[in-house]
PDB file of C-alpha atoms and ligand atoms in Angstrom:
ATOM      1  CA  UNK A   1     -19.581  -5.088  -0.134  1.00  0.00           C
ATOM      2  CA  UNK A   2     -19.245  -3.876  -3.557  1.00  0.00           C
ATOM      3  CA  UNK A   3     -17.795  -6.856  -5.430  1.00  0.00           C
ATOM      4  CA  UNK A   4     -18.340  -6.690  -9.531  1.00  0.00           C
ATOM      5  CA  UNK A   5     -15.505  -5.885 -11.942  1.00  0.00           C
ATOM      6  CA  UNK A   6     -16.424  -2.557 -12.174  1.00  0.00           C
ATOM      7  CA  UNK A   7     -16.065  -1.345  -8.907  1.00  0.00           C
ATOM      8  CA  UNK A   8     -12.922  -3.208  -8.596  1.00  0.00           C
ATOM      9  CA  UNK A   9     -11.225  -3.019 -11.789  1.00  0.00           C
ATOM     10  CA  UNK A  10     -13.077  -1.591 -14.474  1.00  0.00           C
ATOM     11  CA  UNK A  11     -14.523   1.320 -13.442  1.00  0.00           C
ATOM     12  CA  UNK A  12     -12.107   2.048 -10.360  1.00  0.00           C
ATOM     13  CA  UNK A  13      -9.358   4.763 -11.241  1.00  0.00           C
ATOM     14  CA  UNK A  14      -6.546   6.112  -9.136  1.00  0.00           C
ATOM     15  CA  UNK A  15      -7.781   9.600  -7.550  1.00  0.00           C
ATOM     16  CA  UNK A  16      -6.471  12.074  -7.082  1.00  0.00           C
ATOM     17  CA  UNK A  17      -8.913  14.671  -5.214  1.00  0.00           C
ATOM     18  CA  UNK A  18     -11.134  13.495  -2.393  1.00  0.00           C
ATOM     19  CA  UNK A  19     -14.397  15.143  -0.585  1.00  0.00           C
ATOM     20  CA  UNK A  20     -12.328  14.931   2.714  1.00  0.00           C
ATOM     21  CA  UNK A  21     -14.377  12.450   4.956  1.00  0.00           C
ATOM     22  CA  UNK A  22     -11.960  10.065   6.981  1.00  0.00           C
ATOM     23  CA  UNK A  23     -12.764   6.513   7.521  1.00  0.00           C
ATOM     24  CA  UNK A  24     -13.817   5.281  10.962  1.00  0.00           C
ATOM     25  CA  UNK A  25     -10.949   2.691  12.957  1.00  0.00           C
ATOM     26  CA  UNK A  26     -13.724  -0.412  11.901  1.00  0.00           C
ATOM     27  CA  UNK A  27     -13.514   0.042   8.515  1.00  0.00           C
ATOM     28  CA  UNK A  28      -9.572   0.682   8.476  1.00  0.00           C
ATOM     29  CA  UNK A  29      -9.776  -2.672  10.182  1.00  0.00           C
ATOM     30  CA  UNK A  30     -12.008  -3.999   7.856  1.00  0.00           C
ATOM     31  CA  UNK A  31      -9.539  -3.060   4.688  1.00  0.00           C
ATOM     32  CA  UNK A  32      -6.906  -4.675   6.607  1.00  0.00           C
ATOM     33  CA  UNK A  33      -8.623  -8.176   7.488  1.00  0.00           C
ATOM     34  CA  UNK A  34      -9.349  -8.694   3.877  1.00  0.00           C
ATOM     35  CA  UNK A  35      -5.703  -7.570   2.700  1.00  0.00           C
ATOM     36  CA  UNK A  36      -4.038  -9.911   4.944  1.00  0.00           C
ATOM     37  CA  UNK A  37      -5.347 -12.481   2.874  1.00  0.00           C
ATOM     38  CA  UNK A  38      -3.418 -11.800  -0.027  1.00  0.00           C
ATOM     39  CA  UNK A  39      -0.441 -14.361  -1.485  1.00  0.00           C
ATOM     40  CA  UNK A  40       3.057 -13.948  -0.098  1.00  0.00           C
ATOM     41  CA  UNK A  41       6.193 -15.974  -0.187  1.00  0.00           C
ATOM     42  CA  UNK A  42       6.801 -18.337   2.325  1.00  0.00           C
ATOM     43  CA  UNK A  43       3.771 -16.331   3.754  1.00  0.00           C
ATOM     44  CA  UNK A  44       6.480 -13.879   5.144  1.00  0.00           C
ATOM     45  CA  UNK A  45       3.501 -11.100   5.159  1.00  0.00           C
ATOM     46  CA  UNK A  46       5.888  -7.877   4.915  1.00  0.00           C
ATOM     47  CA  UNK A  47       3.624  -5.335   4.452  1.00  0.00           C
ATOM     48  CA  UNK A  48       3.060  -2.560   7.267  1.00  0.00           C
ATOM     49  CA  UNK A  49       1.212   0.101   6.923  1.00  0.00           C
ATOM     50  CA  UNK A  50       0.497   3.321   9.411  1.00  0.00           C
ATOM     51  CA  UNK A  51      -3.015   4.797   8.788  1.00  0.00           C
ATOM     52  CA  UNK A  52      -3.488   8.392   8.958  1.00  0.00           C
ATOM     53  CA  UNK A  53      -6.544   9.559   9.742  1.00  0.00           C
ATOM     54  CA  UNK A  54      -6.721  12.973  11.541  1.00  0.00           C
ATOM     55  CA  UNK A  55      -6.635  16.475  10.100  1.00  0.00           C
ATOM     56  CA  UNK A  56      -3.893  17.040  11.813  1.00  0.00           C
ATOM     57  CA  UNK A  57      -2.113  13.783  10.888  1.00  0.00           C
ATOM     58  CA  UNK A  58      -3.393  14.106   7.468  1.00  0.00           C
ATOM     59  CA  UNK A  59      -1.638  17.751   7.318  1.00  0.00           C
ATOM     60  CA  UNK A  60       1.609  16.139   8.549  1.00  0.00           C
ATOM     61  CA  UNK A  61       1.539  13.233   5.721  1.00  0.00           C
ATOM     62  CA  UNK A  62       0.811  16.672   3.197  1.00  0.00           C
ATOM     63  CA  UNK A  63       4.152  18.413   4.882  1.00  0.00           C
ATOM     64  CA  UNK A  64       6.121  15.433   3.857  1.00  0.00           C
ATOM     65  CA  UNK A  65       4.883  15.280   0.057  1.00  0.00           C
ATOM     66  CA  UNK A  66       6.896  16.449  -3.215  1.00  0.00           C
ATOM     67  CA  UNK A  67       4.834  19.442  -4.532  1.00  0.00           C
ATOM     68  CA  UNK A  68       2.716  17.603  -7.044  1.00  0.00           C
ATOM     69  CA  UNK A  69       1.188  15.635  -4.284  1.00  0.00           C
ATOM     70  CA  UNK A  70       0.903  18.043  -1.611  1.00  0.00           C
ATOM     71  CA  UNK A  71      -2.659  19.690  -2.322  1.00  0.00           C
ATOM     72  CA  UNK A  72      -3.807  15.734  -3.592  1.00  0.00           C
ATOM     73  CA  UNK A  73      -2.811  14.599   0.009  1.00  0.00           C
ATOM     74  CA  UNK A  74      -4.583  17.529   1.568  1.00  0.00           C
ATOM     75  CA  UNK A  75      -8.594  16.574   0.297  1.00  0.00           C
ATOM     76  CA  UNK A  76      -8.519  13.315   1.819  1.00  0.00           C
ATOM     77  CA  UNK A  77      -9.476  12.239   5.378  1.00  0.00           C
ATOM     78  CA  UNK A  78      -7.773   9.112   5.568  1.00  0.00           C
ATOM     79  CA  UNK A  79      -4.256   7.531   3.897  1.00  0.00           C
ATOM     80  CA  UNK A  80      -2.690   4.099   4.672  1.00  0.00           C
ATOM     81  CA  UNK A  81       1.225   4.553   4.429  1.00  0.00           C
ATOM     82  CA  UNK A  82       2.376   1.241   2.526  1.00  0.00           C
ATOM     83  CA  UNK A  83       5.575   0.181   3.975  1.00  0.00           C
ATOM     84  CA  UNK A  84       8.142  -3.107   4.440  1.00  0.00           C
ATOM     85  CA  UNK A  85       9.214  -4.518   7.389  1.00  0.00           C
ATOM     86  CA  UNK A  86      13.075  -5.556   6.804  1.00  0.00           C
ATOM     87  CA  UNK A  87      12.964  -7.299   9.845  1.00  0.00           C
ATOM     88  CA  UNK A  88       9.440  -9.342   8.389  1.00  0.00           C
ATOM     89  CA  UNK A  89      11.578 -12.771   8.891  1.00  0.00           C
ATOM     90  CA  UNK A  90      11.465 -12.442  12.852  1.00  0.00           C
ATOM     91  CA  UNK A  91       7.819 -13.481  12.015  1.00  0.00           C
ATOM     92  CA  UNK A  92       8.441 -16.499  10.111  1.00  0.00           C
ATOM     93  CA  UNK A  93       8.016 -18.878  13.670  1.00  0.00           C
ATOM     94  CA  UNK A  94       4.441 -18.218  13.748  1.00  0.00           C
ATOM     95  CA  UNK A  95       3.864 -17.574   9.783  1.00  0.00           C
ATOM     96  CA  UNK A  96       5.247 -20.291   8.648  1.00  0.00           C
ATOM     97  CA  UNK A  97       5.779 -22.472  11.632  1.00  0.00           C
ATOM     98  CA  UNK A  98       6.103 -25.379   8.900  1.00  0.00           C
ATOM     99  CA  UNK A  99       9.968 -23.664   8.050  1.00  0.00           C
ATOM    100  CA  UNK A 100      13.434 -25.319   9.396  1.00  0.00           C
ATOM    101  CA  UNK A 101      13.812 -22.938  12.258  1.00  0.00           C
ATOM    102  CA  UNK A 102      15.573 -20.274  12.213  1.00  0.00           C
ATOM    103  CA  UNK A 103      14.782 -19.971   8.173  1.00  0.00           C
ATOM    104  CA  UNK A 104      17.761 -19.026   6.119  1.00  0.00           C
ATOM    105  CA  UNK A 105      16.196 -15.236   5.833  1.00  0.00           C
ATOM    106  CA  UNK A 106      18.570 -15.033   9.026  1.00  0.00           C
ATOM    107  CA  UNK A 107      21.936 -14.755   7.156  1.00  0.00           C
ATOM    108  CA  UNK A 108      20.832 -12.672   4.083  1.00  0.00           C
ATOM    109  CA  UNK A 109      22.143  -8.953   3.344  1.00  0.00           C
ATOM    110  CA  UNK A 110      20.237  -6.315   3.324  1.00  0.00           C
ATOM    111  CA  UNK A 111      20.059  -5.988  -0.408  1.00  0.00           C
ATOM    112  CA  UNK A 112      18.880  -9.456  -0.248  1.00  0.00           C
ATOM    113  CA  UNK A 113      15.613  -9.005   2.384  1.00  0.00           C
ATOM    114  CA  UNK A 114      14.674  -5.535   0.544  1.00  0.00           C
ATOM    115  CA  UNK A 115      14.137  -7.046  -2.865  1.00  0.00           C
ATOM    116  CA  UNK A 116      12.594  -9.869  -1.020  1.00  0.00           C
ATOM    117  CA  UNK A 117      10.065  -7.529   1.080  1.00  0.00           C
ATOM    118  CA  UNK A 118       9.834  -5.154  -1.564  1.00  0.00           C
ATOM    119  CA  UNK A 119       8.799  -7.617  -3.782  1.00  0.00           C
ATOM    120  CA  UNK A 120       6.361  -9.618  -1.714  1.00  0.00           C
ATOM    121  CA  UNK A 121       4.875  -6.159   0.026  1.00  0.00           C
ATOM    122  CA  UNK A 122       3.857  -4.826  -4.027  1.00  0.00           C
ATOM    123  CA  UNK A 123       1.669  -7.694  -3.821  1.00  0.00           C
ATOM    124  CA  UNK A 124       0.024  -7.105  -0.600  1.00  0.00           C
ATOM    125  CA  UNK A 125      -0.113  -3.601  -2.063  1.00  0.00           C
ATOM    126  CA  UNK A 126      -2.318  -4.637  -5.149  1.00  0.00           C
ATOM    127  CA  UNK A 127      -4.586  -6.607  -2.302  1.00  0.00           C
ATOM    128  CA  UNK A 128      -4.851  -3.165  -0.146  1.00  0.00           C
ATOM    129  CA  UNK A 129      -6.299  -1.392  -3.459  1.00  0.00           C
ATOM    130  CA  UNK A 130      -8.650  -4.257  -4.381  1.00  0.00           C
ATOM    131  CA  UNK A 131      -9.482  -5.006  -0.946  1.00  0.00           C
ATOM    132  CA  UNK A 132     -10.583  -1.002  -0.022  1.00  0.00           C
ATOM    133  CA  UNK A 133     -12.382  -0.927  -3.671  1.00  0.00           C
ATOM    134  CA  UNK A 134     -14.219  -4.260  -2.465  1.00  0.00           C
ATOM    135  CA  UNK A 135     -15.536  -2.030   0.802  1.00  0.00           C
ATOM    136  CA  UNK A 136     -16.934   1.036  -1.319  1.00  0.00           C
ATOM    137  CA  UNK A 137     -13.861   2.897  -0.956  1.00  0.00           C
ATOM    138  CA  UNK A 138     -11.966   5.056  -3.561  1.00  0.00           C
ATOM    139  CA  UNK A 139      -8.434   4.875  -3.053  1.00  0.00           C
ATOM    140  CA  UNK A 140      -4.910   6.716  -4.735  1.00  0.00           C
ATOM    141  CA  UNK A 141      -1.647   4.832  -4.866  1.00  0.00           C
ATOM    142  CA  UNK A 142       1.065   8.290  -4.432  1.00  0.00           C
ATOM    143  CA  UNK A 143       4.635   6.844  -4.389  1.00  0.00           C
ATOM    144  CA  UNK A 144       6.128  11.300  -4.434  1.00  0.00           C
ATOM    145  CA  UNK A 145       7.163  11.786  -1.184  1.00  0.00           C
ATOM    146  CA  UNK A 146      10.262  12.619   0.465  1.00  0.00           C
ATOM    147  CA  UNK A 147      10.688   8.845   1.819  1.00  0.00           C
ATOM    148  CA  UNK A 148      12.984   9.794   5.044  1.00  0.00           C
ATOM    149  CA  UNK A 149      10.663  12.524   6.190  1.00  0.00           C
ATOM    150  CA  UNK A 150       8.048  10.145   6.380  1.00  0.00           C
ATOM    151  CA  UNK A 151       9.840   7.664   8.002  1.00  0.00           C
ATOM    152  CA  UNK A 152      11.246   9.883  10.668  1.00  0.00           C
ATOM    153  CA  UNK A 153       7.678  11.235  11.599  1.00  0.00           C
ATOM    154  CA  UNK A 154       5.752   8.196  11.091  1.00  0.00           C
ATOM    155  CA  UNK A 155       8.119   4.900  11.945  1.00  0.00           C
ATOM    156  CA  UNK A 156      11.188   5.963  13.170  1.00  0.00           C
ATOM    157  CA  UNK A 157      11.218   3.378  16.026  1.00  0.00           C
ATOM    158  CA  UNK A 158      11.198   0.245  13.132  1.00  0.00           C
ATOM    159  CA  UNK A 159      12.876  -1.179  10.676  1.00  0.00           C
ATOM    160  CA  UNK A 160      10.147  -0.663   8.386  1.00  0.00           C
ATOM    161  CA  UNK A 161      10.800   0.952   4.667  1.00  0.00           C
ATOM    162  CA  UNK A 162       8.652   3.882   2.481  1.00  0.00           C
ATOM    163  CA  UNK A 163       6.654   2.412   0.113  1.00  0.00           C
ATOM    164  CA  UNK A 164       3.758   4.010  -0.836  1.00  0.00           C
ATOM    165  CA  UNK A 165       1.071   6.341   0.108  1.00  0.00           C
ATOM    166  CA  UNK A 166      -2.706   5.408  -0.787  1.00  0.00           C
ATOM    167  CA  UNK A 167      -5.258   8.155  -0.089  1.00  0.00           C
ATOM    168  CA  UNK A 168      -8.527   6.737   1.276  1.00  0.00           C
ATOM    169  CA  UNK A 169     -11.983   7.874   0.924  1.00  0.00           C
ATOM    170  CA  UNK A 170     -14.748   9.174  -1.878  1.00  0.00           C
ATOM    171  CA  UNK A 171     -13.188  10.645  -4.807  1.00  0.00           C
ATOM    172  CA  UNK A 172     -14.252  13.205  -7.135  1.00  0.00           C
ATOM    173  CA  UNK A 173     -14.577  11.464 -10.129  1.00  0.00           C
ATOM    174  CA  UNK A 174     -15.235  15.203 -11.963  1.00  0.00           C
ATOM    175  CA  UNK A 175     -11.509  16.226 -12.126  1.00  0.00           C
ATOM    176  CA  UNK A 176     -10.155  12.757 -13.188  1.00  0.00           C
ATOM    177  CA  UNK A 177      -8.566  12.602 -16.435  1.00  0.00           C
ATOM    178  CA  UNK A 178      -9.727  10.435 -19.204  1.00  0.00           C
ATOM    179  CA  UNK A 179      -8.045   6.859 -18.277  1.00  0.00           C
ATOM    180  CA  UNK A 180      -4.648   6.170 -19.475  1.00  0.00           C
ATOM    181  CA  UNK A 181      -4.351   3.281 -22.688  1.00  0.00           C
ATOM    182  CA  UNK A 182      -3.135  -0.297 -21.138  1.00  0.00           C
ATOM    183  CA  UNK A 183      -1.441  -2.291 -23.572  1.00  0.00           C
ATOM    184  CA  UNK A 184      -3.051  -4.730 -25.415  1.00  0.00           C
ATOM    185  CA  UNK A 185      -3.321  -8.377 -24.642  1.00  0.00           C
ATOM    186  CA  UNK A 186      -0.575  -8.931 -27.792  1.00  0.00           C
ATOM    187  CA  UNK A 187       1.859  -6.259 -26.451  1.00  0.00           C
ATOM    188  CA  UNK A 188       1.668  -7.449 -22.854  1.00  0.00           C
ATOM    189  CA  UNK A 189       1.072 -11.543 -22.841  1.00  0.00           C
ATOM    190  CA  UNK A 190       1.920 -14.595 -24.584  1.00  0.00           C
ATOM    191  CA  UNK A 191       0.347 -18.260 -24.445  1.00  0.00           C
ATOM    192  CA  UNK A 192       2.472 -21.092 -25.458  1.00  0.00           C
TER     193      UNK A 192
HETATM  194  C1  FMN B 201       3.444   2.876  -6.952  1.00  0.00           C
HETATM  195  C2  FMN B 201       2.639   4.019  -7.541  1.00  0.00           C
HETATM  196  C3  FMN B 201       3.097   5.305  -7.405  1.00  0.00           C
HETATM  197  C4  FMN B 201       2.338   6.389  -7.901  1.00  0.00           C
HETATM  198  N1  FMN B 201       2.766   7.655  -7.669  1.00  0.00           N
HETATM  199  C5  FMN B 201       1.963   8.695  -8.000  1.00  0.00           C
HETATM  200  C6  FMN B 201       2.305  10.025  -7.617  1.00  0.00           C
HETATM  201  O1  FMN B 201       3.324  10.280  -6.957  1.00  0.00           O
HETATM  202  N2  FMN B 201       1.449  11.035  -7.971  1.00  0.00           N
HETATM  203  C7  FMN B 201       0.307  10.793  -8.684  1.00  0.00           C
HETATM  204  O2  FMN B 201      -0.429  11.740  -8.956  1.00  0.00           O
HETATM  205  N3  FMN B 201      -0.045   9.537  -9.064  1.00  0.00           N
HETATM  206  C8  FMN B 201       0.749   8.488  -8.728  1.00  0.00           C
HETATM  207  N4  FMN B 201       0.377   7.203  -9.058  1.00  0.00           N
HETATM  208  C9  FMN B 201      -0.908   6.967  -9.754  1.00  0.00           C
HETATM  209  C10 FMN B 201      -0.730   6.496 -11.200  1.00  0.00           C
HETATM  210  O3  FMN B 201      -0.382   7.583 -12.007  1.00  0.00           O
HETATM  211  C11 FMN B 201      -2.040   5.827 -11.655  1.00  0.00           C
HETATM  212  O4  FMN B 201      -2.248   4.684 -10.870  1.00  0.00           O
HETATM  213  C12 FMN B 201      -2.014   5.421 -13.134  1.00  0.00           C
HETATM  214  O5  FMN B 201      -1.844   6.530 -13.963  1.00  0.00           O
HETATM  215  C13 FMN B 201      -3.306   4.701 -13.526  1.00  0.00           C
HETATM  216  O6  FMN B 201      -4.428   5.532 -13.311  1.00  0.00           O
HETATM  217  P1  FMN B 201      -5.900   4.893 -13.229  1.00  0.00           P
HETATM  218  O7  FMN B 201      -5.854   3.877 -12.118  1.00  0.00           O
HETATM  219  O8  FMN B 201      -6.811   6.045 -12.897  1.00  0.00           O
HETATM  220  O9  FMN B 201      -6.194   4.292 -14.546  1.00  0.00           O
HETATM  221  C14 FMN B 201       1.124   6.123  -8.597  1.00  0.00           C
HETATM  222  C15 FMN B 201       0.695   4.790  -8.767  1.00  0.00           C
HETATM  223  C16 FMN B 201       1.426   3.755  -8.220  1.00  0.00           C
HETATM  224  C17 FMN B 201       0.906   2.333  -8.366  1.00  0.00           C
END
């Protein structure tokens, strides 16, 4: 495991061109048992996620990108498809078994449970990043895609929404851009 700041944080950037090799199913697994550890509320756990990891999987995920992310799509191996499961409080028995059963999620509207697992997936999100950086692995966050293509050819059987795409795998660090400025601590926080 590669745990300093840098790896993680510091010296980790978003890429955005890959040297192609996929990740085997243990290490997919391995990104996924640390993610699963990240905060959610009520531990409703919405994320989902459908990992891609065949040329000719990989080629179908391209086919489904706008144009500025088709050719980024097509040098990596591997991609997770970062998704929300609408239907995430069906879970809430075993994830949080300490609930008034069934939980109120029950009777909410759909606008309602999608800001809910929208929300609460994001953060899951930021652990799928960190937690692939942790494991040696360079990773892209891509949200351009045409969001119904992907679901029809990747979850159409579930009531599971687009999110993102992250590629997977070793970046080339040569084509990257100069990092983007952050805002300063002033412009961004406060402490009272
Ligand atoms: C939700 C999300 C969607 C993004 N969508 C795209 C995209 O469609 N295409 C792209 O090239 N980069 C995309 N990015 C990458 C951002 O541009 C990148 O994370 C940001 O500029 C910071 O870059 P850095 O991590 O290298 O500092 C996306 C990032 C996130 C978190």
């Amino acid at each position: 495991m590669h745990f300093s700041k840098e790896s993680i944080f510091t010296d980790a950037r978003s890429h955005k061109k890959y040297h192609g090799n996929s990740l085997t199913e243990k290490e997919l697994r391995e990104i996924y048992e640390l993610t699963k550890c990240a905060p959610s509320a009520n531990n409703s756990c919405p994320l989902r996620m459908v990992f891609v990891n065949t040329p000719e999987s990989m080629e179908m995920l391209a086919l489904c990108a706008m144009d500025f992310n088709q050719e980024k799509t097509r040098t990596a191996g591997s991609a997770a498809i970062l998704a929300y499961d609408l239907e995430f409080y069906k879970n809430f028995s075993k994830l949080a078994p300490h609930m008034k059963q069934p939980t109120p999620h029950f009777s909410w509207s759909e606008e309602q449970l999608d800001r809910y697992a929208l929300a609460n997936s994001n953060m899951q999100a930021g652990f799928f990043i960190a937690a692939s950086r942790a494991l040696g692995f360079d990773c892209g966050p891509l949200g351009g895609f045409y969001t119904n293509e992907v679901k029809d050819k990747f979850f159409k059987d579930t009531h599971w929404k687009f999110n993102c795409v992250v590629l997977l795998g070793s970046g080339d660090r040569s084509v990257l851009h100069p990092r983007g400025a952050r805002l300063e601590f002033e412009e961004a926080c406060r402490i009272i």
